[in-house]
Short mmCIF file of C-alpha atoms and ligand atoms in Angstrom, two decimals:
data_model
loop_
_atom_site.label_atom_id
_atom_site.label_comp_id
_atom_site.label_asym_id
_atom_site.label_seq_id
_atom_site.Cartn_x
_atom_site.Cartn_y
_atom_site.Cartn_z
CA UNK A 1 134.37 116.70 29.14
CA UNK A 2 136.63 118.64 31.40
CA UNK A 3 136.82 122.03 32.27
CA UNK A 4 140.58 122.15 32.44
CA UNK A 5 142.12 119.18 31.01
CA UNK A 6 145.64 118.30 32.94
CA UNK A 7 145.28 114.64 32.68
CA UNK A 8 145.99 115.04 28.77
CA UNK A 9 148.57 117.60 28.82
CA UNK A 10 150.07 115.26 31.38
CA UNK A 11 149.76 112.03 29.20
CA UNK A 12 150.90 114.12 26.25
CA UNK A 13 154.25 115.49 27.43
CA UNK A 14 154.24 112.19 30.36
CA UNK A 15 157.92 111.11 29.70
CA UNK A 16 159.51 114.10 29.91
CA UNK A 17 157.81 115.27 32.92
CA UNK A 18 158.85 111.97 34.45
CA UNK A 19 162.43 112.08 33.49
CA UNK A 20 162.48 116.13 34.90
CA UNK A 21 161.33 114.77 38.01
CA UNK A 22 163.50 112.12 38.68
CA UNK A 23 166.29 114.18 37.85
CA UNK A 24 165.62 115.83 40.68
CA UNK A 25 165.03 112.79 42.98
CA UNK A 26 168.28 111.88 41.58
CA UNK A 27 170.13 114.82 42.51
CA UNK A 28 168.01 115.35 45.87
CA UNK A 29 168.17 119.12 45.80
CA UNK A 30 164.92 119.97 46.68
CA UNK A 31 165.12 124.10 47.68
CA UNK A 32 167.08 125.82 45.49
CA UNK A 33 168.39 123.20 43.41
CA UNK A 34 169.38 123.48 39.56
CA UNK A 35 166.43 123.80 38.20
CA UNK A 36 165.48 126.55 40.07
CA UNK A 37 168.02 128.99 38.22
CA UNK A 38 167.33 126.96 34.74
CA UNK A 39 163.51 127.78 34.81
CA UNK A 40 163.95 131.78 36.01
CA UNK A 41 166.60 131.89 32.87
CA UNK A 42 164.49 130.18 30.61
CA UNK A 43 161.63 132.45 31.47
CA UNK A 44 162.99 135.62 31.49
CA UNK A 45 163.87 134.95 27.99
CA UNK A 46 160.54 133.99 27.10
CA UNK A 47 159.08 137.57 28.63
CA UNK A 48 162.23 139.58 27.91
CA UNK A 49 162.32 140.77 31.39
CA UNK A 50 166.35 141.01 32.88
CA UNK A 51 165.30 138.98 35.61
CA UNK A 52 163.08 135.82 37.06
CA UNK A 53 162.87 135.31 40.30
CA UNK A 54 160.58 132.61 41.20
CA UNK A 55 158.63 131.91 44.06
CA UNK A 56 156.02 129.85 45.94
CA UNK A 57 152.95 130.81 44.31
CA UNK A 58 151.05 133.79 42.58
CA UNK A 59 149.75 135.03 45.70
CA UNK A 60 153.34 135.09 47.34
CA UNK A 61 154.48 136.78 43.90
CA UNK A 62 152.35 140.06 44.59
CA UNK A 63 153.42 140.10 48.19
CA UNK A 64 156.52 140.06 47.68
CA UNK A 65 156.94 143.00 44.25
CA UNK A 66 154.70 144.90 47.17
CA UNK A 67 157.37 144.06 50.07
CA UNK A 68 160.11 144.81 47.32
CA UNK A 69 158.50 148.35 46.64
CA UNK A 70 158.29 149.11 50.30
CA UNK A 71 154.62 149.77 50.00
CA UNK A 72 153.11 149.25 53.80
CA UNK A 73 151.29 150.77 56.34
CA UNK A 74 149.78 154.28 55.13
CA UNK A 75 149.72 153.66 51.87
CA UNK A 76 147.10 152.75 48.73
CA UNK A 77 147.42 150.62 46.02
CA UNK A 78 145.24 151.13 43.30
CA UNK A 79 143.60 148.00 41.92
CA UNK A 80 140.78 146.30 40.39
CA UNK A 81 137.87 144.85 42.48
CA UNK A 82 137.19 142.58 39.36
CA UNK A 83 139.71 139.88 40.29
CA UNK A 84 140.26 136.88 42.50
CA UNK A 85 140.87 137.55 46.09
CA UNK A 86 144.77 137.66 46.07
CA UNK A 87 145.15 140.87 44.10
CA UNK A 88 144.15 143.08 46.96
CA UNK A 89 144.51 140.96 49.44
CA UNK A 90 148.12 140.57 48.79
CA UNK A 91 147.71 144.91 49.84
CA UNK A 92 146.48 144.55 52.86
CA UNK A 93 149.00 141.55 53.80
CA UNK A 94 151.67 144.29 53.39
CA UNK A 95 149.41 146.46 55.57
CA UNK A 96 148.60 149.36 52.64
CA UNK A 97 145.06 149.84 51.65
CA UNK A 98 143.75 148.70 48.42
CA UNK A 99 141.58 151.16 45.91
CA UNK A 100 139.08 149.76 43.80
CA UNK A 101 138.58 151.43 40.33
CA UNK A 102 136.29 149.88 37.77
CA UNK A 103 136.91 147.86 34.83
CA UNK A 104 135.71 147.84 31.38
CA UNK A 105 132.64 146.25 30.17
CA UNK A 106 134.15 144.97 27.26
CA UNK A 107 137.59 143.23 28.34
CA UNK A 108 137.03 142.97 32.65
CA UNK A 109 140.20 145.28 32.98
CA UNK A 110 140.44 147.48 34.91
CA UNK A 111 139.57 151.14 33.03
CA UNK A 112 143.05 153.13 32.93
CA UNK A 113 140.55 156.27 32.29
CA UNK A 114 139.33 155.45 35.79
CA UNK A 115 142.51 155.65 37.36
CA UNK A 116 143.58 159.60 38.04
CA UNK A 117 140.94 160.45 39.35
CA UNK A 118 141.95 158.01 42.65
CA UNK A 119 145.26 159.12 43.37
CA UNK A 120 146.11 160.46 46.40
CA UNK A 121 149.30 161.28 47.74
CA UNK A 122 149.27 158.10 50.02
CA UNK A 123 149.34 156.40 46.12
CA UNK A 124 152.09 154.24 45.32
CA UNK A 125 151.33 152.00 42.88
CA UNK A 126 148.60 150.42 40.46
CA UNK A 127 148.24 146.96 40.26
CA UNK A 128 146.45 146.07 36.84
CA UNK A 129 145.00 142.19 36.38
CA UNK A 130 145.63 140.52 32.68
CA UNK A 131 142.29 139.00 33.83
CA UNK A 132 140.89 135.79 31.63
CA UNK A 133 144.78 135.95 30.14
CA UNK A 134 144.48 139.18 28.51
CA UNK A 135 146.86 142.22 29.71
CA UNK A 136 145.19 145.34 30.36
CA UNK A 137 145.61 148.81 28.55
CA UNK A 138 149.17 148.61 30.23
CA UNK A 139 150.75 151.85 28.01
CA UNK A 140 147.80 153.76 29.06
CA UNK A 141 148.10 152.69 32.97
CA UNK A 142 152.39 153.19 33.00
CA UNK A 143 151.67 156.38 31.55
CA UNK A 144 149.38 157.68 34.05
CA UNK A 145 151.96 156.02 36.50
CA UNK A 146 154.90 157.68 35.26
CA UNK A 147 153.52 161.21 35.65
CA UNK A 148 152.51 160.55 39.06
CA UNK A 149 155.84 158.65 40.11
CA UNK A 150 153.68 155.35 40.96
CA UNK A 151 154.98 151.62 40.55
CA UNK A 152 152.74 148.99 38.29
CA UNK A 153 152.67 145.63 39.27
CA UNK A 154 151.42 143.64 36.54
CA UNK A 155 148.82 140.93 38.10
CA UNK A 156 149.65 138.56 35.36
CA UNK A 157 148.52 135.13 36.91
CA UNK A 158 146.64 134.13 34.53
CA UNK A 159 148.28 135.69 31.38
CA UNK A 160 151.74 133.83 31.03
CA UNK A 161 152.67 134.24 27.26
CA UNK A 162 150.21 136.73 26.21
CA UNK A 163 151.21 140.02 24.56
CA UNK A 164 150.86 143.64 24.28
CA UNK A 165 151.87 145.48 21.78
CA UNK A 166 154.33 143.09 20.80
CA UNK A 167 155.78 142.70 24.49
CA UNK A 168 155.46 139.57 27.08
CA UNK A 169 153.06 139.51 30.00
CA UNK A 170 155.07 139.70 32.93
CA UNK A 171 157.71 142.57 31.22
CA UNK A 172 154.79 145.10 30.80
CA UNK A 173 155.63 147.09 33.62
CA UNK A 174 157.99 147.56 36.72
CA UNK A 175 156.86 144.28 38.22
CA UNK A 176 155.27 141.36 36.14
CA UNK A 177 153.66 138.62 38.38
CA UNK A 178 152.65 135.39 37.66
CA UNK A 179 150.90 131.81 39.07
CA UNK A 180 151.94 128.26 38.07
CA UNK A 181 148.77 127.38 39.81
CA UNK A 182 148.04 123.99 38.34
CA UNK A 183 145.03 125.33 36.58
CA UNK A 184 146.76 128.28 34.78
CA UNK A 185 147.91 128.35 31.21
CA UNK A 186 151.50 127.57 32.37
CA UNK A 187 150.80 125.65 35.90
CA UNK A 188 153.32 123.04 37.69
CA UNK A 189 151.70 120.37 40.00
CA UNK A 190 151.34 122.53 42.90
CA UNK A 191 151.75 125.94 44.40
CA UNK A 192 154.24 128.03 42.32
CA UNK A 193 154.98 131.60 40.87
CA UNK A 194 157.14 134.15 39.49
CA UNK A 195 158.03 137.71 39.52
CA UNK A 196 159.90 139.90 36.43
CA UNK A 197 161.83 142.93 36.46
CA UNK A 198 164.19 144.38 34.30
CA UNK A 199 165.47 146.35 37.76
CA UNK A 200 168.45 145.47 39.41
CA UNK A 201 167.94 146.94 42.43
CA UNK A 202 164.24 145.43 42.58
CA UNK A 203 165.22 142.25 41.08
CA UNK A 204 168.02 141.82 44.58
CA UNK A 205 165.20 143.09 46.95
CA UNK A 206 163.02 140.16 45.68
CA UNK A 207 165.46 137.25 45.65
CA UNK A 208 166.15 138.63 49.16
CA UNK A 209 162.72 138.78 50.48
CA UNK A 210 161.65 135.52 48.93
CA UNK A 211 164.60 133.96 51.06
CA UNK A 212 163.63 136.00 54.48
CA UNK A 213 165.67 138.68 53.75
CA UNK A 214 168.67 136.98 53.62
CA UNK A 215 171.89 138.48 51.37
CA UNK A 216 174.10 136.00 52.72
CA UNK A 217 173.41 132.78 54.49
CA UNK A 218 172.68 133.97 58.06
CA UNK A 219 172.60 137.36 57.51
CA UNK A 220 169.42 139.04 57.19
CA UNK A 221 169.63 142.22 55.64
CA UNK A 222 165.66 143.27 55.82
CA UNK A 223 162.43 141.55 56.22
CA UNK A 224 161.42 138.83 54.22
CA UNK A 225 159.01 135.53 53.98
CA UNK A 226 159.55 131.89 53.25
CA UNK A 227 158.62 132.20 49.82
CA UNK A 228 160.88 129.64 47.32
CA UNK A 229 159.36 127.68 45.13
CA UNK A 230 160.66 124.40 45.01
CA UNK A 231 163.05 122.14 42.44
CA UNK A 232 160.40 119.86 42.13
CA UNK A 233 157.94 122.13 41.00
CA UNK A 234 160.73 124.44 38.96
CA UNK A 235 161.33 121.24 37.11
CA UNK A 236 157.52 120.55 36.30
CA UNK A 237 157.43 124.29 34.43
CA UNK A 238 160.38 123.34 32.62
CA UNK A 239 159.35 120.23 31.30
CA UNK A 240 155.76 121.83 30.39
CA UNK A 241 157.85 124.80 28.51
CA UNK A 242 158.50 122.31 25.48
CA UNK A 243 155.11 122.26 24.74
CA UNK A 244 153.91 125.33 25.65
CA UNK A 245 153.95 127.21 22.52
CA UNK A 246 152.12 124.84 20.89
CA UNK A 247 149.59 124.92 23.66
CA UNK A 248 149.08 128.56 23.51
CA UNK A 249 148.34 128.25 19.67
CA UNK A 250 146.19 125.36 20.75
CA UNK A 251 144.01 127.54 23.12
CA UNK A 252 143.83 130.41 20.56
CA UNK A 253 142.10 127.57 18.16
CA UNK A 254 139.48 126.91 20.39
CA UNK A 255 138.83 130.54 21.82
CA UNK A 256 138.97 131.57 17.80
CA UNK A 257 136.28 128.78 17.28
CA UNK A 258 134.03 129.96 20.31
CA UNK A 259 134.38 133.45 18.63
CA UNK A 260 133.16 132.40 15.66
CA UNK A 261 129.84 130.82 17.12
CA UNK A 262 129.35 132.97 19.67
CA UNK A 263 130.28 136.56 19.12
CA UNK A 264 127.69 137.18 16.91
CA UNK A 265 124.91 136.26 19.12
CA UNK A 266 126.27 136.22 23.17
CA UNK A 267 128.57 138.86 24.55
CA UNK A 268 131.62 137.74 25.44
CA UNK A 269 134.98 139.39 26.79
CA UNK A 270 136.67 139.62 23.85
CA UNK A 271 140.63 139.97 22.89
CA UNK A 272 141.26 143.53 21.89
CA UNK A 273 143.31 144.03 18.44
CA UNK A 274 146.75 145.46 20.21
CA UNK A 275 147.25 142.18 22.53
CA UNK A 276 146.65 138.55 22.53
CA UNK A 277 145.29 136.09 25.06
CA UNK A 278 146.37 132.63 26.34
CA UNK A 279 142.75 132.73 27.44
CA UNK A 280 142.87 131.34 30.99
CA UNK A 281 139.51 131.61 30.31
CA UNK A 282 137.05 131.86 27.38
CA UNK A 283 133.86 134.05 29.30
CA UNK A 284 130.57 135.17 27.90
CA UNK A 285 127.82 136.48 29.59
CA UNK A 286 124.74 135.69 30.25
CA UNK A 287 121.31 136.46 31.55
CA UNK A 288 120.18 133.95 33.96
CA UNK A 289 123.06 132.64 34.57
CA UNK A 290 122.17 129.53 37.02
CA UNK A 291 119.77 128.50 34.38
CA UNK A 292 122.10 128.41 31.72
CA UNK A 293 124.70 126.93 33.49
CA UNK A 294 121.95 123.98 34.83
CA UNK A 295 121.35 123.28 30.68
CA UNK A 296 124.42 123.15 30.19
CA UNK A 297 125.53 120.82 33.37
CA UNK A 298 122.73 118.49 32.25
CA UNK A 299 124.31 118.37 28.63
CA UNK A 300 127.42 117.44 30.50
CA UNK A 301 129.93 120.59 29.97
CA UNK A 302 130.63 122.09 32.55
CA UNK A 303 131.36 125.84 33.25
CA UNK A 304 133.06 127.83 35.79
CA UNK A 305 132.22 131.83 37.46
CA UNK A 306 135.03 133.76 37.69
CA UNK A 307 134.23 135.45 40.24
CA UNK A 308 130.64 135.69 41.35
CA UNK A 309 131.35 138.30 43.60
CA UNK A 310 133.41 141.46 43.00
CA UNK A 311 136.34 141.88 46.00
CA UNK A 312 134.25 145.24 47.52
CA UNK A 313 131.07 142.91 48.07
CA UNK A 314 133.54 140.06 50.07
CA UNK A 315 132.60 140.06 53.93
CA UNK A 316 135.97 140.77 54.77
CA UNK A 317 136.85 143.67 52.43
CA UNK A 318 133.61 145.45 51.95
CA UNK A 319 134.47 147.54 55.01
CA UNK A 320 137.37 149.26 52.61
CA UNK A 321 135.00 150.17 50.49
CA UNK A 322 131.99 151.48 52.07
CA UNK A 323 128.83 152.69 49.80
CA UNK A 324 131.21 152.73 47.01
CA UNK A 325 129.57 150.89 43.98
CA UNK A 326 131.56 149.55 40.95
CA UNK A 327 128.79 149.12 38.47
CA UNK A 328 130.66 147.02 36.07
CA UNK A 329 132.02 144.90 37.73
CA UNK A 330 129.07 144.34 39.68
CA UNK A 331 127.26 143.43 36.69
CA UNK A 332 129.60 141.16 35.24
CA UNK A 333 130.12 139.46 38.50
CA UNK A 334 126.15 138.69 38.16
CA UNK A 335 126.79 137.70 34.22
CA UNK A 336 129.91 136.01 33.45
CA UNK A 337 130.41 132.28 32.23
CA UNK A 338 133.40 130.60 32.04
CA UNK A 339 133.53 127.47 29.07
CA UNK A 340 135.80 124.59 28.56
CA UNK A 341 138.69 125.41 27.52
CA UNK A 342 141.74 123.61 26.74
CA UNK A 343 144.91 123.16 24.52
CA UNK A 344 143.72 119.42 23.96
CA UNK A 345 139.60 120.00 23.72
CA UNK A 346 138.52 118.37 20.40
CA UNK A 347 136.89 120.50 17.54
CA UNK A 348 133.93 118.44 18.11
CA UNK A 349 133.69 119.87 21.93
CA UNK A 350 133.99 123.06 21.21
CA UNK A 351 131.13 123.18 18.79
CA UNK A 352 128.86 120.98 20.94
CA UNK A 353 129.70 123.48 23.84
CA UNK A 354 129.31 126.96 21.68
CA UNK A 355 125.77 125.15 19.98
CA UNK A 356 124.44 124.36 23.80
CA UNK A 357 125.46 127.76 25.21
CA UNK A 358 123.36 129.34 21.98
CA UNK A 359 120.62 127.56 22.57
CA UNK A 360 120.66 127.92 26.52
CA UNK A 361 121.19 131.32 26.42
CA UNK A 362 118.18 131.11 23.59
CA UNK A 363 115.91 129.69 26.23
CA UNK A 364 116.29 132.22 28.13
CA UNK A 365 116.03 134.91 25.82
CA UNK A 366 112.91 133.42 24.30
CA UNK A 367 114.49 130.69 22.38
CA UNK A 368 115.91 133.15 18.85
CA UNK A 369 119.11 131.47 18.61
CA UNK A 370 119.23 129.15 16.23
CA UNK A 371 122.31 126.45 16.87
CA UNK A 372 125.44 127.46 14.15
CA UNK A 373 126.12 124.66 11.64
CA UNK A 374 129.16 122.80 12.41
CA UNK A 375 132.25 124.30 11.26
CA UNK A 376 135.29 122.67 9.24
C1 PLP B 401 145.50 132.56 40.53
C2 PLP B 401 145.55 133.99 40.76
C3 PLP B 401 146.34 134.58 41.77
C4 PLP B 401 147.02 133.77 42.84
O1 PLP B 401 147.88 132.80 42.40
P1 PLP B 401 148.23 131.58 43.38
O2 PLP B 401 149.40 130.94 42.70
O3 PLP B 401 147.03 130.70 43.41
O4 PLP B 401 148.56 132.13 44.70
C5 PLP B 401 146.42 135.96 41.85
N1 PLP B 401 145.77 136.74 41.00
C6 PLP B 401 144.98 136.23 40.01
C7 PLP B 401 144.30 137.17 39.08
C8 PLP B 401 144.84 134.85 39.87
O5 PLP B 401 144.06 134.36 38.91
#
């Protein structure tokens, strides 16, 4: 069993990924070829967001709406410490200071109710994660934004084609971000990302920056990075596209399953009723969690922690953050379990995995959970 299955998706869709990317060996326009434009038009339309500007990965993505923004030196971002590295350390690459608020138990996002109550006039914008693939309270978090005249930069790396209230990840807020990270619901076969905006002004300041701040060839009209994705890897996402509705269903079957068998007995970070998931990741969490995981790595499934440690407790960043404790987060760091999931994982998997995490996590807790009869 896998923990993210590409080799499938791969075999599954194989001939016209192939054909995608000899097209481009065909053509030989490896920067900013065809299918560069193709894929931002394509998914704008899929978010609803005026523009899609893509770039070289998810990191670059946040550095870049950040750059676009002109957030720098002397300024905060406000931001969750629940996340994987790049969210805040895409601040501090701009040279503004990230602010950590806490998240909630029950989803990992950060808690909008948090968020006043850390704005300073050195603010200038909130940067919410759609951690595990599920956006955030995002009309609570652009309201609080709009009344203080602060940006929101959608982190949405790992929430490509999940909604709220009706409306794409990625056009949830002034800047939507995303990762084709291979590992992500929508990933190429390398480093890749994208940024929305339904902002003209914002959507020119990011094509420029991506292409060091150039407005015409030559001419370099502000300070940018080297930040394209390439035609090789814009072709990739295309070719995935066909399938990926399908795939999205796909992961809701499993996660739906895993609810089914688990909910009532494990926590887990569950999809609230306003938005759906693409579930980047299916987490629970458990009590003695390297035992658990060690049952379950002897059954053969493995499992993933995302992220063991929260970003004020990194080496490098706990300095920003000095005595400052995040309770939740900490806790979850210390608790959460990733599972297998995948658009391709077989019925049969997912009920071996949920029966060996209930009776793992039964171990532990004195062995009261009973394995869940197989479902239809
Ligand atoms: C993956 C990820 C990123 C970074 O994306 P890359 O394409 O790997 O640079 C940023 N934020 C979150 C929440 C992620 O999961």
């Amino acid at each position: 069993m896998q923990f993210i299955d590409l080799k499938s998706q791969y075999h599954s869709s194989r001939e016209l990924i192939n054909s995608r990317i000899q097209a481009v060996l065909d053509h030989g326009q490896y920067i900013m070829g065809p299918e560069v434009a193709e894929l931002e038009g394509r998914l704008a339309d899929y978010t609803g967001a005026r523009h899609c500007v893509t770039v070289s990965s998810g990191t670059e993505a946040l550095v870049i709406a950040l750059m676009a923004l002109g957030v720098g030196p002397g300024h905060e971002v406000i931001t969750t410490p629940f996340s994987f590295i790049a969210t805040a350390e895409a601040v501090l690459l701009v040279g503004a200071r990230p602010v950590f608020v806490d998240v909630e138990p029950g989803t990992g996002n950060i808690d909008a109710r948090l968020i006043a109550a850390r704005i300073t006039p050195a603010t200038r914008a909130i940067i919410p994660v759609s951690l595990y693939g599920q956006p955030a309270d995002m009309h609570a978090i652009n309201r609080i934004a709009n009344r203080h005249g602060l940006a929101v930069i959608e982190d949405g790396a790992q929430s490509f084609g999940a909604t709220y209230r009706g409306l794409q990840s990625g056009n949830l807020s002034t800047i939507g971000c995303t990762s084709f990270f291979p590992s992500k619901p929508l990933g190429c076969y390398g480093d890749g990302g994208a940024l929305f905006t339904s902002d003209e002004a914002l959507a020119t300041a990011m094509r420029e920056i991506r292409i060091h701040g150039q407005s015409r060839r030559y001419v370099h009209t502000r300070l940018g990075v080297g930040g394209r994705m390439d035609t090789l890897q814009c072709a990739i996402v295309l070719a995935k596209l066909e399938r990926f509705a399908w795939e999205v269903e796909q992961r809701r079957r499993v996660a739906a399953a895993y609810d089914v068998m688990l909910q009532p007995h494990v926590p887990v970070l569950a999809c609230q009723p306003d938005r759906t998931s693409v579930y980047a990741q299916y987490t629970v969490l458990v009590d003695e969690r390297e035992r658990v995981r060690e049952i379950l790595d002897s059954a053969g499934i493995p499992t993933a922690v995302h992220y063991p440690l929260p970003i004020h407790q990194q080496p490098a960043y706990a300095h920003l953050a000095a005595g400052e404790r995040y309770p939740v987060s900490e806790d979850l760091a210390a608790r959460v379990l990733s599972l297998p999931l995948s658009p391709y994982l077989p019925a049969a998997d997912v009920h071996r995995v949920a029966n060996a995490v209930l009776r793992a996590a039964g171990v532990t807790q004195g062995g009261s959970i009973e394995p869940v009869e197989e479902l239809g």
